[in-house]
mmCIF file of C-alpha atoms and ligand atoms in Angstrom:
data_model
loop_
_atom_site.group_PDB
_atom_site.id
_atom_site.type_symbol
_atom_site.label_atom_id
_atom_site.label_comp_id
_atom_site.label_asym_id
_atom_site.label_seq_id
_atom_site.Cartn_x
_atom_site.Cartn_y
_atom_site.Cartn_z
ATOM 1 C CA MET A 1340 161.862 -15.872 126.811
ATOM 2 C CA GLY A 1341 161.901 -14.934 130.533
ATOM 3 C CA SER A 1342 164.746 -13.070 132.194
ATOM 4 C CA THR A 1343 166.636 -12.885 135.498
ATOM 5 C CA SER A 1344 165.808 -10.118 137.986
ATOM 6 C CA PHE A 1345 168.775 -8.212 136.465
ATOM 7 C CA GLY A 1346 167.323 -8.433 132.944
ATOM 8 C CA ILE A 1347 169.485 -11.209 131.454
ATOM 9 C CA PRO A 1348 167.254 -13.243 129.106
ATOM 10 C CA GLU A 1349 166.874 -16.934 129.995
ATOM 11 C CA HIS A 1350 166.864 -19.846 127.570
ATOM 12 C CA ARG A 1351 164.536 -22.709 128.481
ATOM 13 C CA PHE A 1352 165.567 -26.263 127.639
ATOM 14 C CA GLY A 1353 165.157 -29.897 128.624
ATOM 15 C CA SER A 1354 161.987 -31.774 129.550
ATOM 16 C CA ASN A 1355 161.831 -29.993 132.929
ATOM 17 C CA GLY A 1356 162.120 -26.531 131.336
ATOM 18 C CA GLU A 1357 165.438 -25.637 132.989
ATOM 19 C CA LYS A 1358 166.253 -21.930 132.682
ATOM 20 C CA MET A 1359 169.748 -20.852 131.653
ATOM 21 C CA PRO A 1360 170.633 -17.131 131.695
ATOM 22 C CA VAL A 1361 171.978 -16.670 128.141
ATOM 23 C CA LEU A 1362 174.961 -14.641 129.388
ATOM 24 C CA GLY A 1363 177.281 -16.590 131.692
ATOM 25 C CA PHE A 1364 180.442 -15.677 133.606
ATOM 26 C CA GLY A 1365 183.638 -17.540 132.648
ATOM 27 C CA THR A 1366 186.200 -18.632 135.232
ATOM 28 C CA ALA A 1367 189.079 -19.977 133.098
ATOM 29 C CA VAL A 1368 191.826 -17.493 133.891
ATOM 30 C CA PHE A 1369 195.211 -16.895 132.297
ATOM 31 C CA PRO A 1370 197.654 -15.907 133.659
ATOM 32 C CA PRO A 1371 196.473 -17.457 136.966
ATOM 33 C CA VAL A 1372 195.405 -14.976 139.637
ATOM 34 C CA GLY A 1373 194.896 -17.289 142.633
ATOM 35 C CA ALA A 1374 191.866 -18.593 144.502
ATOM 36 C CA GLU A 1375 191.127 -15.492 146.592
ATOM 37 C CA ALA A 1376 191.116 -13.116 143.594
ATOM 38 C CA THR A 1377 188.905 -15.570 141.698
ATOM 39 C CA LYS A 1378 186.450 -15.748 144.590
ATOM 40 C CA MET A 1379 186.359 -11.935 144.922
ATOM 41 C CA ALA A 1380 185.779 -11.470 141.168
ATOM 42 C CA ILE A 1381 182.897 -13.960 141.274
ATOM 43 C CA LEU A 1382 181.346 -12.214 144.296
ATOM 44 C CA GLN A 1383 181.590 -8.888 142.487
ATOM 45 C CA SER A 1384 179.948 -10.382 139.410
ATOM 46 C CA ILE A 1385 177.057 -11.718 141.525
ATOM 47 C CA LYS A 1386 176.574 -8.194 142.921
ATOM 48 C CA LEU A 1387 176.420 -6.875 139.355
ATOM 49 C CA GLY A 1388 173.800 -9.423 138.314
ATOM 50 C CA TYR A 1389 175.586 -12.444 136.808
ATOM 51 C CA ARG A 1390 173.718 -15.649 137.734
ATOM 52 C CA HIS A 1391 175.242 -18.230 135.363
ATOM 53 C CA PHE A 1392 178.786 -19.497 136.108
ATOM 54 C CA ASP A 1393 181.012 -21.670 133.970
ATOM 55 C CA THR A 1394 183.796 -23.688 135.572
ATOM 56 C CA ALA A 1395 185.574 -27.008 134.924
ATOM 57 C CA ALA A 1396 187.474 -29.597 136.941
ATOM 58 C CA LYS A 1397 190.516 -28.474 134.948
ATOM 59 C CA TYR A 1398 190.269 -24.710 135.693
ATOM 60 C CA GLY A 1399 191.014 -24.805 139.422
ATOM 61 C CA SER A 1400 188.047 -22.447 139.879
ATOM 62 C CA GLU A 1401 185.497 -24.895 141.312
ATOM 63 C CA GLN A 1402 186.614 -24.272 144.905
ATOM 64 C CA PRO A 1403 186.701 -20.456 144.705
ATOM 65 C CA LEU A 1404 183.313 -20.528 142.954
ATOM 66 C CA GLY A 1405 181.924 -22.739 145.755
ATOM 67 C CA GLU A 1406 183.286 -20.330 148.367
ATOM 68 C CA ALA A 1407 181.873 -17.303 146.542
ATOM 69 C CA ILE A 1408 178.437 -18.961 146.435
ATOM 70 C CA GLN A 1409 178.581 -19.676 150.188
ATOM 71 C CA GLU A 1410 179.540 -16.088 150.893
ATOM 72 C CA ALA A 1411 176.890 -14.688 148.526
ATOM 73 C CA LEU A 1412 174.312 -16.698 150.471
ATOM 74 C CA SER A 1413 175.630 -15.668 153.870
ATOM 75 C CA ILE A 1414 175.690 -11.925 153.081
ATOM 76 C CA GLY A 1415 172.304 -12.101 151.348
ATOM 77 C CA LEU A 1416 173.373 -11.330 147.743
ATOM 78 C CA ILE A 1417 171.234 -14.329 146.821
ATOM 79 C CA GLN A 1418 168.590 -16.057 148.922
ATOM 80 C CA SER A 1419 169.055 -19.566 147.542
ATOM 81 C CA ARG A 1420 171.476 -21.606 145.423
ATOM 82 C CA ASP A 1421 168.542 -22.202 143.049
ATOM 83 C CA GLU A 1422 168.937 -18.619 141.791
ATOM 84 C CA LEU A 1423 172.206 -19.661 140.127
ATOM 85 C CA PHE A 1424 172.978 -21.739 137.039
ATOM 86 C CA ILE A 1425 176.226 -23.678 137.573
ATOM 87 C CA THR A 1426 178.092 -25.571 134.864
ATOM 88 C CA THR A 1427 181.205 -27.681 135.297
ATOM 89 C CA LYS A 1428 183.033 -30.079 132.982
ATOM 90 C CA LEU A 1429 184.455 -33.586 132.966
ATOM 91 C CA TRP A 1430 188.217 -33.652 132.292
ATOM 92 C CA CYS A 1431 189.666 -36.054 129.691
ATOM 93 C CA GLY A 1432 191.430 -38.172 132.365
ATOM 94 C CA ASP A 1433 187.998 -38.923 133.892
ATOM 95 C CA ALA A 1434 186.305 -39.517 130.534
ATOM 96 C CA HIS A 1435 186.021 -43.283 131.142
ATOM 97 C CA GLY A 1436 182.698 -44.946 131.975
ATOM 98 C CA ASP A 1437 183.574 -45.881 135.564
ATOM 99 C CA LEU A 1438 185.214 -42.537 136.422
ATOM 100 C CA VAL A 1439 182.436 -40.118 135.407
ATOM 101 C CA VAL A 1440 180.147 -40.292 138.471
ATOM 102 C CA PRO A 1441 183.085 -40.127 140.936
ATOM 103 C CA ALA A 1442 184.487 -37.122 139.018
ATOM 104 C CA LEU A 1443 181.150 -35.318 139.279
ATOM 105 C CA MET A 1444 180.967 -36.111 143.020
ATOM 106 C CA ARG A 1445 184.436 -34.535 143.432
ATOM 107 C CA SER A 1446 183.340 -31.434 141.517
ATOM 108 C CA LEU A 1447 180.219 -31.119 143.696
ATOM 109 C CA GLN A 1448 182.412 -31.389 146.776
ATOM 110 C CA ASN A 1449 184.707 -28.616 145.453
ATOM 111 C CA LEU A 1450 181.665 -26.475 144.684
ATOM 112 C CA LYS A 1451 179.959 -27.304 148.028
ATOM 113 C CA LEU A 1452 176.792 -28.027 146.034
ATOM 114 C CA GLU A 1453 174.271 -30.862 146.031
ATOM 115 C CA TYR A 1454 173.576 -30.634 142.306
ATOM 116 C CA LEU A 1455 174.824 -28.998 139.131
ATOM 117 C CA ASP A 1456 172.646 -27.325 136.544
ATOM 118 C CA LEU A 1457 174.783 -28.567 133.662
ATOM 119 C CA PHE A 1458 177.578 -31.129 133.390
ATOM 120 C CA LEU A 1459 179.574 -31.144 130.141
ATOM 121 C CA ILE A 1460 182.130 -33.485 128.595
ATOM 122 C CA HIS A 1461 184.975 -30.946 128.263
ATOM 123 C CA TRP A 1462 186.612 -32.329 125.086
ATOM 124 C CA PRO A 1463 185.704 -35.238 122.789
ATOM 125 C CA VAL A 1464 188.887 -37.104 123.730
ATOM 126 C CA SER A 1465 190.041 -39.160 126.699
ATOM 127 C CA CYS A 1466 193.459 -39.510 128.225
ATOM 128 C CA LYS A 1467 195.035 -42.129 130.443
ATOM 129 C CA PRO A 1468 192.739 -42.660 133.473
ATOM 130 C CA GLY A 1469 193.655 -40.372 136.319
ATOM 131 C CA THR A 1470 196.068 -38.154 134.307
ATOM 132 C CA TYR A 1471 195.308 -34.448 134.472
ATOM 133 C CA GLU A 1472 198.234 -32.752 132.710
ATOM 134 C CA PHE A 1473 197.612 -30.100 130.077
ATOM 135 C CA PRO A 1474 198.354 -30.172 127.217
ATOM 136 C CA ILE A 1475 197.795 -33.940 127.153
ATOM 137 C CA LYS A 1476 200.973 -35.866 126.315
ATOM 138 C CA GLU A 1477 200.908 -37.763 123.025
ATOM 139 C CA GLU A 1478 201.430 -41.128 124.785
ATOM 140 C CA ASN A 1479 198.496 -40.478 127.179
ATOM 141 C CA PHE A 1480 195.990 -39.497 124.491
ATOM 142 C CA LEU A 1481 193.117 -41.968 123.880
ATOM 143 C CA PRO A 1482 190.018 -41.943 121.667
ATOM 144 C CA MET A 1483 186.853 -41.632 123.754
ATOM 145 C CA ASP A 1484 184.503 -44.583 124.174
ATOM 146 C CA PHE A 1485 181.357 -42.515 123.610
ATOM 147 C CA SER A 1486 178.944 -45.345 124.603
ATOM 148 C CA SER A 1487 180.240 -45.898 128.125
ATOM 149 C CA VAL A 1488 181.054 -42.233 128.810
ATOM 150 C CA TRP A 1489 177.677 -40.935 127.618
ATOM 151 C CA ALA A 1490 175.829 -43.703 129.524
ATOM 152 C CA ALA A 1491 177.649 -42.542 132.677
ATOM 153 C CA MET A 1492 176.737 -38.903 131.935
ATOM 154 C CA GLU A 1493 173.093 -40.012 131.677
ATOM 155 C CA GLU A 1494 173.488 -41.792 135.009
ATOM 156 C CA CYS A 1495 174.625 -38.480 136.563
ATOM 157 C CA GLN A 1496 171.353 -36.892 135.457
ATOM 158 C CA ARG A 1497 169.262 -39.880 136.601
ATOM 159 C CA LEU A 1498 170.917 -39.659 140.032
ATOM 160 C CA ASN A 1499 169.875 -35.956 140.167
ATOM 161 C CA LEU A 1500 173.522 -34.937 140.557
ATOM 162 C CA THR A 1501 172.957 -32.620 137.596
ATOM 163 C CA LYS A 1502 169.794 -31.217 136.023
ATOM 164 C CA SER A 1503 171.165 -31.436 132.490
ATOM 165 C CA ILE A 1504 174.067 -32.951 130.579
ATOM 166 C CA GLY A 1505 175.879 -31.844 127.469
ATOM 167 C CA VAL A 1506 179.160 -31.666 125.605
ATOM 168 C CA SER A 1507 181.842 -29.165 124.667
ATOM 169 C CA ASN A 1508 184.087 -28.888 121.602
ATOM 170 C CA PHE A 1509 182.002 -31.460 119.682
ATOM 171 C CA SER A 1510 181.878 -31.306 115.849
ATOM 172 C CA CYS A 1511 178.722 -32.177 113.847
ATOM 173 C CA LYS A 1512 180.180 -35.637 113.242
ATOM 174 C CA LYS A 1513 180.851 -36.300 116.914
ATOM 175 C CA LEU A 1514 177.399 -34.970 117.869
ATOM 176 C CA THR A 1515 175.904 -37.370 115.327
ATOM 177 C CA ASP A 1516 177.782 -40.247 117.014
ATOM 178 C CA ILE A 1517 176.470 -39.212 120.453
ATOM 179 C CA LEU A 1518 172.892 -38.720 119.226
ATOM 180 C CA ALA A 1519 172.945 -42.230 117.729
ATOM 181 C CA ILE A 1520 173.528 -43.823 121.140
ATOM 182 C CA ALA A 1521 171.894 -41.325 123.510
ATOM 183 C CA ASN A 1522 168.795 -41.975 125.597
ATOM 184 C CA ILE A 1523 169.113 -38.414 126.885
ATOM 185 C CA PRO A 1524 170.408 -36.179 124.081
ATOM 186 C CA PRO A 1525 172.975 -33.487 124.953
ATOM 187 C CA ALA A 1526 171.193 -30.271 126.010
ATOM 188 C CA VAL A 1527 174.167 -28.039 125.181
ATOM 189 C CA ASN A 1528 177.319 -27.957 123.047
ATOM 190 C CA GLN A 1529 179.774 -25.315 124.303
ATOM 191 C CA VAL A 1530 182.265 -24.278 121.619
ATOM 192 C CA GLU A 1531 184.475 -21.407 120.550
ATOM 193 C CA MET A 1532 182.345 -18.862 118.712
ATOM 194 C CA ASN A 1533 182.748 -15.185 117.925
ATOM 195 C CA PRO A 1534 182.512 -12.983 114.804
ATOM 196 C CA MET A 1535 185.904 -14.347 113.600
ATOM 197 C CA TRP A 1536 184.815 -17.992 114.049
ATOM 198 C CA GLN A 1537 181.105 -18.063 113.401
ATOM 199 C CA GLN A 1538 180.405 -21.817 113.443
ATOM 200 C CA LYS A 1539 177.682 -21.555 110.785
ATOM 201 C CA LYS A 1540 177.433 -25.282 110.044
ATOM 202 C CA LEU A 1541 177.520 -26.324 113.709
ATOM 203 C CA ARG A 1542 174.907 -23.699 114.600
ATOM 204 C CA GLU A 1543 172.577 -25.061 111.948
ATOM 205 C CA PHE A 1544 173.173 -28.656 113.059
ATOM 206 C CA CYS A 1545 172.541 -27.843 116.733
ATOM 207 C CA ARG A 1546 169.383 -25.860 115.964
ATOM 208 C CA ALA A 1547 168.016 -28.746 113.870
ATOM 209 C CA ASN A 1548 168.729 -31.223 116.680
ATOM 210 C CA GLY A 1549 167.489 -29.182 119.651
ATOM 211 C CA ILE A 1550 170.983 -28.689 121.122
ATOM 212 C CA PHE A 1551 171.601 -25.224 122.603
ATOM 213 C CA LEU A 1552 174.914 -23.871 121.339
ATOM 214 C CA THR A 1553 176.902 -21.808 123.833
ATOM 215 C CA ALA A 1554 179.857 -19.652 122.811
ATOM 216 C CA TYR A 1555 183.127 -19.586 124.705
ATOM 217 C CA SER A 1556 185.977 -17.153 123.934
ATOM 218 C CA PRO A 1557 183.310 -14.719 122.631
ATOM 219 C CA LEU A 1558 185.921 -11.919 122.644
ATOM 220 C CA GLY A 1559 188.644 -14.138 121.147
ATOM 221 C CA ALA A 1560 190.143 -14.790 124.628
ATOM 222 C CA ASN A 1561 192.438 -11.780 124.319
ATOM 223 C CA GLY A 1562 195.403 -12.007 126.707
ATOM 224 C CA THR A 1563 195.272 -15.800 127.231
ATOM 225 C CA PHE A 1564 197.598 -18.400 125.698
ATOM 226 C CA TRP A 1565 194.658 -19.867 123.731
ATOM 227 C CA GLY A 1566 193.429 -16.538 122.374
ATOM 228 C CA SER A 1567 194.401 -13.385 120.483
ATOM 229 C CA ASP A 1568 193.309 -9.791 119.874
ATOM 230 C CA ARG A 1569 191.771 -10.593 116.477
ATOM 231 C CA VAL A 1570 188.179 -9.971 117.707
ATOM 232 C CA LEU A 1571 188.753 -6.859 119.822
ATOM 233 C CA GLU A 1572 191.073 -5.324 117.176
ATOM 234 C CA CYS A 1573 188.853 -6.181 114.201
ATOM 235 C CA GLU A 1574 188.368 -2.941 112.179
ATOM 236 C CA VAL A 1575 184.817 -3.846 111.122
ATOM 237 C CA LEU A 1576 183.727 -4.443 114.742
ATOM 238 C CA LYS A 1577 185.498 -1.286 115.885
ATOM 239 C CA GLU A 1578 183.724 0.792 113.192
ATOM 240 C CA ILE A 1579 180.312 -0.613 114.125
ATOM 241 C CA ALA A 1580 181.087 0.005 117.809
ATOM 242 C CA LYS A 1581 182.064 3.620 117.145
ATOM 243 C CA ALA A 1582 178.897 4.303 115.159
ATOM 244 C CA LYS A 1583 176.720 2.866 117.949
ATOM 245 C CA GLY A 1584 178.551 4.311 120.942
ATOM 246 C CA LYS A 1585 179.464 0.786 122.106
ATOM 247 C CA THR A 1586 182.727 -1.158 122.366
ATOM 248 C CA ALA A 1587 183.980 -3.859 119.980
ATOM 249 C CA ALA A 1588 183.502 -6.323 122.873
ATOM 250 C CA GLN A 1589 179.832 -5.377 123.212
ATOM 251 C CA VAL A 1590 179.298 -5.658 119.453
ATOM 252 C CA SER A 1591 180.786 -9.153 119.493
ATOM 253 C CA LEU A 1592 178.658 -10.276 122.465
ATOM 254 C CA ARG A 1593 175.497 -8.730 121.002
ATOM 255 C CA TRP A 1594 176.118 -10.394 117.634
ATOM 256 C CA ILE A 1595 176.429 -13.810 119.319
ATOM 257 C CA TYR A 1596 173.229 -13.214 121.313
ATOM 258 C CA GLU A 1597 171.370 -12.241 118.134
ATOM 259 C CA GLN A 1598 172.363 -15.597 116.585
ATOM 260 C CA GLY A 1599 170.275 -17.365 119.277
ATOM 261 C CA VAL A 1600 173.386 -18.673 120.998
ATOM 262 C CA GLY A 1601 174.380 -18.553 124.715
ATOM 263 C CA VAL A 1602 177.532 -16.633 125.719
ATOM 264 C CA ILE A 1603 180.171 -17.316 128.378
ATOM 265 C CA VAL A 1604 182.432 -14.294 128.843
ATOM 266 C CA LYS A 1605 185.251 -13.827 131.351
ATOM 267 C CA SER A 1606 186.266 -10.545 132.905
ATOM 268 C CA PHE A 1607 187.650 -10.084 136.395
ATOM 269 C CA ASN A 1608 187.598 -6.292 135.936
ATOM 270 C CA GLY A 1609 184.546 -4.526 137.422
ATOM 271 C CA GLU A 1610 184.108 -1.996 134.595
ATOM 272 C CA ARG A 1611 184.395 -4.644 131.902
ATOM 273 C CA MET A 1612 182.046 -6.982 133.829
ATOM 274 C CA LYS A 1613 179.440 -4.184 133.698
ATOM 275 C CA GLN A 1614 180.191 -3.420 130.056
ATOM 276 C CA ASN A 1615 179.660 -7.049 129.088
ATOM 277 C CA LEU A 1616 176.198 -7.029 130.711
ATOM 278 C CA GLY A 1617 175.156 -4.019 128.621
ATOM 279 C CA ILE A 1618 174.107 -5.838 125.479
ATOM 280 C CA PHE A 1619 170.367 -6.403 125.896
ATOM 281 C CA ASP A 1620 168.816 -2.973 125.249
ATOM 282 C CA TRP A 1621 170.014 -2.262 121.695
ATOM 283 C CA SER A 1622 170.464 -4.209 118.460
ATOM 284 C CA LEU A 1623 172.558 -4.519 115.319
ATOM 285 C CA ASP A 1624 170.965 -3.441 112.038
ATOM 286 C CA GLU A 1625 170.852 -5.421 108.810
ATOM 287 C CA ASP A 1626 173.846 -3.703 107.249
ATOM 288 C CA GLU A 1627 175.970 -4.285 110.379
ATOM 289 C CA LEU A 1628 174.933 -7.949 110.521
ATOM 290 C CA LYS A 1629 175.914 -8.337 106.847
ATOM 291 C CA LYS A 1630 179.363 -6.821 107.439
ATOM 292 C CA ILE A 1631 179.971 -9.204 110.364
ATOM 293 C CA ASP A 1632 178.695 -12.142 108.330
ATOM 294 C CA GLU A 1633 181.370 -11.459 105.701
ATOM 295 C CA LEU A 1634 184.364 -11.328 108.074
ATOM 296 C CA PRO A 1635 187.255 -13.699 107.217
ATOM 297 C CA GLN A 1636 187.125 -16.782 109.447
ATOM 298 C CA SER A 1637 189.843 -18.419 111.558
ATOM 299 C CA ARG A 1638 189.676 -20.777 114.522
ATOM 300 C CA GLY A 1639 191.449 -19.701 117.717
ATOM 301 C CA VAL A 1640 191.443 -22.791 119.942
ATOM 302 C CA THR A 1641 192.776 -25.859 118.175
ATOM 303 C CA GLY A 1642 192.964 -28.701 120.653
ATOM 304 C CA VAL A 1643 194.187 -30.019 123.955
ATOM 305 C CA ALA A 1644 196.508 -32.878 123.196
ATOM 306 C CA TYR A 1645 200.251 -32.413 122.841
ATOM 307 C CA THR A 1646 202.024 -33.907 119.894
ATOM 308 C CA SER A 1647 205.600 -33.328 118.919
ATOM 309 C CA LYS A 1648 204.728 -34.279 115.350
ATOM 310 C CA TYR A 1649 202.363 -31.387 114.616
ATOM 311 C CA GLY A 1650 203.443 -28.668 117.037
ATOM 312 C CA PRO A 1651 202.206 -27.667 120.456
ATOM 313 C CA PHE A 1652 198.642 -28.966 120.011
ATOM 314 C CA ARG A 1653 197.160 -31.967 118.298
ATOM 315 C CA THR A 1654 195.890 -31.014 114.852
ATOM 316 C CA VAL A 1655 192.463 -29.483 114.450
ATOM 317 C CA GLU A 1656 191.348 -32.462 112.361
ATOM 318 C CA ASP A 1657 191.682 -34.902 115.287
ATOM 319 C CA ILE A 1658 189.202 -32.912 117.364
ATOM 320 C CA TRP A 1659 187.163 -31.165 114.692
ATOM 321 C CA ASP A 1660 186.996 -33.818 111.966
ATOM 322 C CA GLY A 1661 188.294 -31.195 109.542
ATOM 323 C CA GLU A 1662 184.982 -29.342 109.781
ATOM 324 C CA MET A 1663 184.414 -25.594 109.526
HETATM 325 P P1 NAP B 2655 186.848 -14.329 126.415
HETATM 326 O O1 NAP B 2655 185.728 -14.239 127.388
HETATM 327 O O2 NAP B 2655 186.595 -14.166 124.961
HETATM 328 O O3 NAP B 2655 187.986 -13.267 126.770
HETATM 329 C C1 NAP B 2655 188.479 -13.085 128.048
HETATM 330 C C2 NAP B 2655 189.563 -11.996 127.971
HETATM 331 O O4 NAP B 2655 188.989 -10.781 127.475
HETATM 332 C C3 NAP B 2655 190.169 -11.687 129.320
HETATM 333 O O5 NAP B 2655 191.543 -11.456 129.122
HETATM 334 C C4 NAP B 2655 189.452 -10.408 129.749
HETATM 335 O O6 NAP B 2655 190.303 -9.615 130.542
HETATM 336 C C5 NAP B 2655 189.177 -9.718 128.415
HETATM 337 N N1 NAP B 2655 187.912 -8.954 128.420
HETATM 338 C C6 NAP B 2655 186.722 -9.299 128.970
HETATM 339 N N2 NAP B 2655 185.786 -8.357 128.741
HETATM 340 C C7 NAP B 2655 186.389 -7.385 128.006
HETATM 341 C C8 NAP B 2655 185.946 -6.156 127.452
HETATM 342 N N3 NAP B 2655 184.683 -5.748 127.594
HETATM 343 N N4 NAP B 2655 186.841 -5.423 126.771
HETATM 344 C C9 NAP B 2655 188.134 -5.830 126.605
HETATM 345 N N5 NAP B 2655 188.621 -6.996 127.100
HETATM 346 C C10 NAP B 2655 187.747 -7.762 127.801
HETATM 347 O O7 NAP B 2655 187.652 -15.709 126.562
HETATM 348 P P2 NAP B 2655 187.614 -17.044 127.408
HETATM 349 O O8 NAP B 2655 187.982 -16.759 128.817
HETATM 350 O O9 NAP B 2655 188.415 -18.036 126.625
HETATM 351 O O10 NAP B 2655 186.105 -17.543 127.349
HETATM 352 C C11 NAP B 2655 185.149 -17.297 128.362
HETATM 353 C C12 NAP B 2655 184.920 -18.521 129.234
HETATM 354 O O11 NAP B 2655 184.531 -19.625 128.431
HETATM 355 C C13 NAP B 2655 186.142 -19.044 129.999
HETATM 356 O O12 NAP B 2655 186.472 -18.246 131.122
HETATM 357 C C14 NAP B 2655 185.667 -20.446 130.340
HETATM 358 O O13 NAP B 2655 184.749 -20.404 131.432
HETATM 359 C C15 NAP B 2655 184.955 -20.831 129.037
HETATM 360 N N6 NAP B 2655 185.842 -21.593 128.103
HETATM 361 C C16 NAP B 2655 185.513 -22.876 127.803
HETATM 362 C C17 NAP B 2655 186.321 -23.637 126.972
HETATM 363 C C18 NAP B 2655 185.952 -25.062 126.652
HETATM 364 O O14 NAP B 2655 186.806 -25.808 126.148
HETATM 365 N N7 NAP B 2655 184.729 -25.467 126.901
HETATM 366 C C19 NAP B 2655 187.484 -23.081 126.406
HETATM 367 C C20 NAP B 2655 187.782 -21.747 126.704
HETATM 368 C C21 NAP B 2655 186.954 -21.013 127.539
HETATM 369 P P3 NAP B 2655 189.851 -9.003 131.973
HETATM 370 O O15 NAP B 2655 189.507 -10.140 132.880
HETATM 371 O O16 NAP B 2655 191.069 -8.243 132.415
HETATM 372 O O17 NAP B 2655 188.685 -8.085 131.692
#
């Protein structure tokens, strides 16, 4: 494995050997902080050494990320856009065969970029064309036509609008459906993963099928409406952290890295940005790994579609096929 000039290991994938820094910077922010604060946080993270950025059409962070990249180039923090790995995602309202390429073009315009490194289907569901509300209203929710949507994703790669394509929030069953029709298999599946939701089955499936799993909400998304403090307040993680002179956050990030999985972590706080980078020069021992392995499991993020029948979000089974 190679690494960036700041020592973040890089994962190589795809037929062209694309290099993805295994630690990426998240830009989904709650509560919202505004475009200028987002841009400034991204600039600060580039100064500290982050080179991989995760955004989505839905986050409202494509434009500030694009502006931060322009400024990083103009003040010489980076010499070329090629030093960065940029991921964005297709929203459910654009997850229709004829809307995928135009949606990517819009994202590129927001980002002021000529190409993406990775374009992901955000969720394995569609909603009424051109609707962008969140959560998705029950009456606007539609099953995704995988054949036409994945064919259009492949077209994005063929047109060199993105170097790689992948998915997010896909279960083993849904990955199997995509693999059955794909000419270009998904390079990445980005899902919730942390010590409290370890994704053992999905990890195994992705490894066996050459799909690089990337973890979002690696700290349990503490402080957001989709997350909780169950990772950062976990007694087992806190004990391990104390014994090693690290924080529970670092133990969680290091554990994910040791599972051979990529990590997307969000902090807009300079000290915590630095802390989250400090996970590559130490390791967890066998006993610590065993204790983490035995932690009780619970999913944090359940879904995106609103339904009055089941509560604020559509049931896990609709998205996750009832899988652990
Ligand atoms: P996360 O990275 O697990 O947690 C972020 C929260 O933890 C923020 O409130 C942050 O606050 C705090 N934090 C960060 N570092 C910390 C540290 N060292 N100690 C204590 N608290 C710390 O959650 P996430 O934002 O859900 O996930 C990361 C990224 O993954 C997102 O930003 C987004 O890019 C992506 N994502 C993707 C999906 C998807 O559906 N594909 C879903 C969710 C997220 P401060 O900023 O104040 O430090």
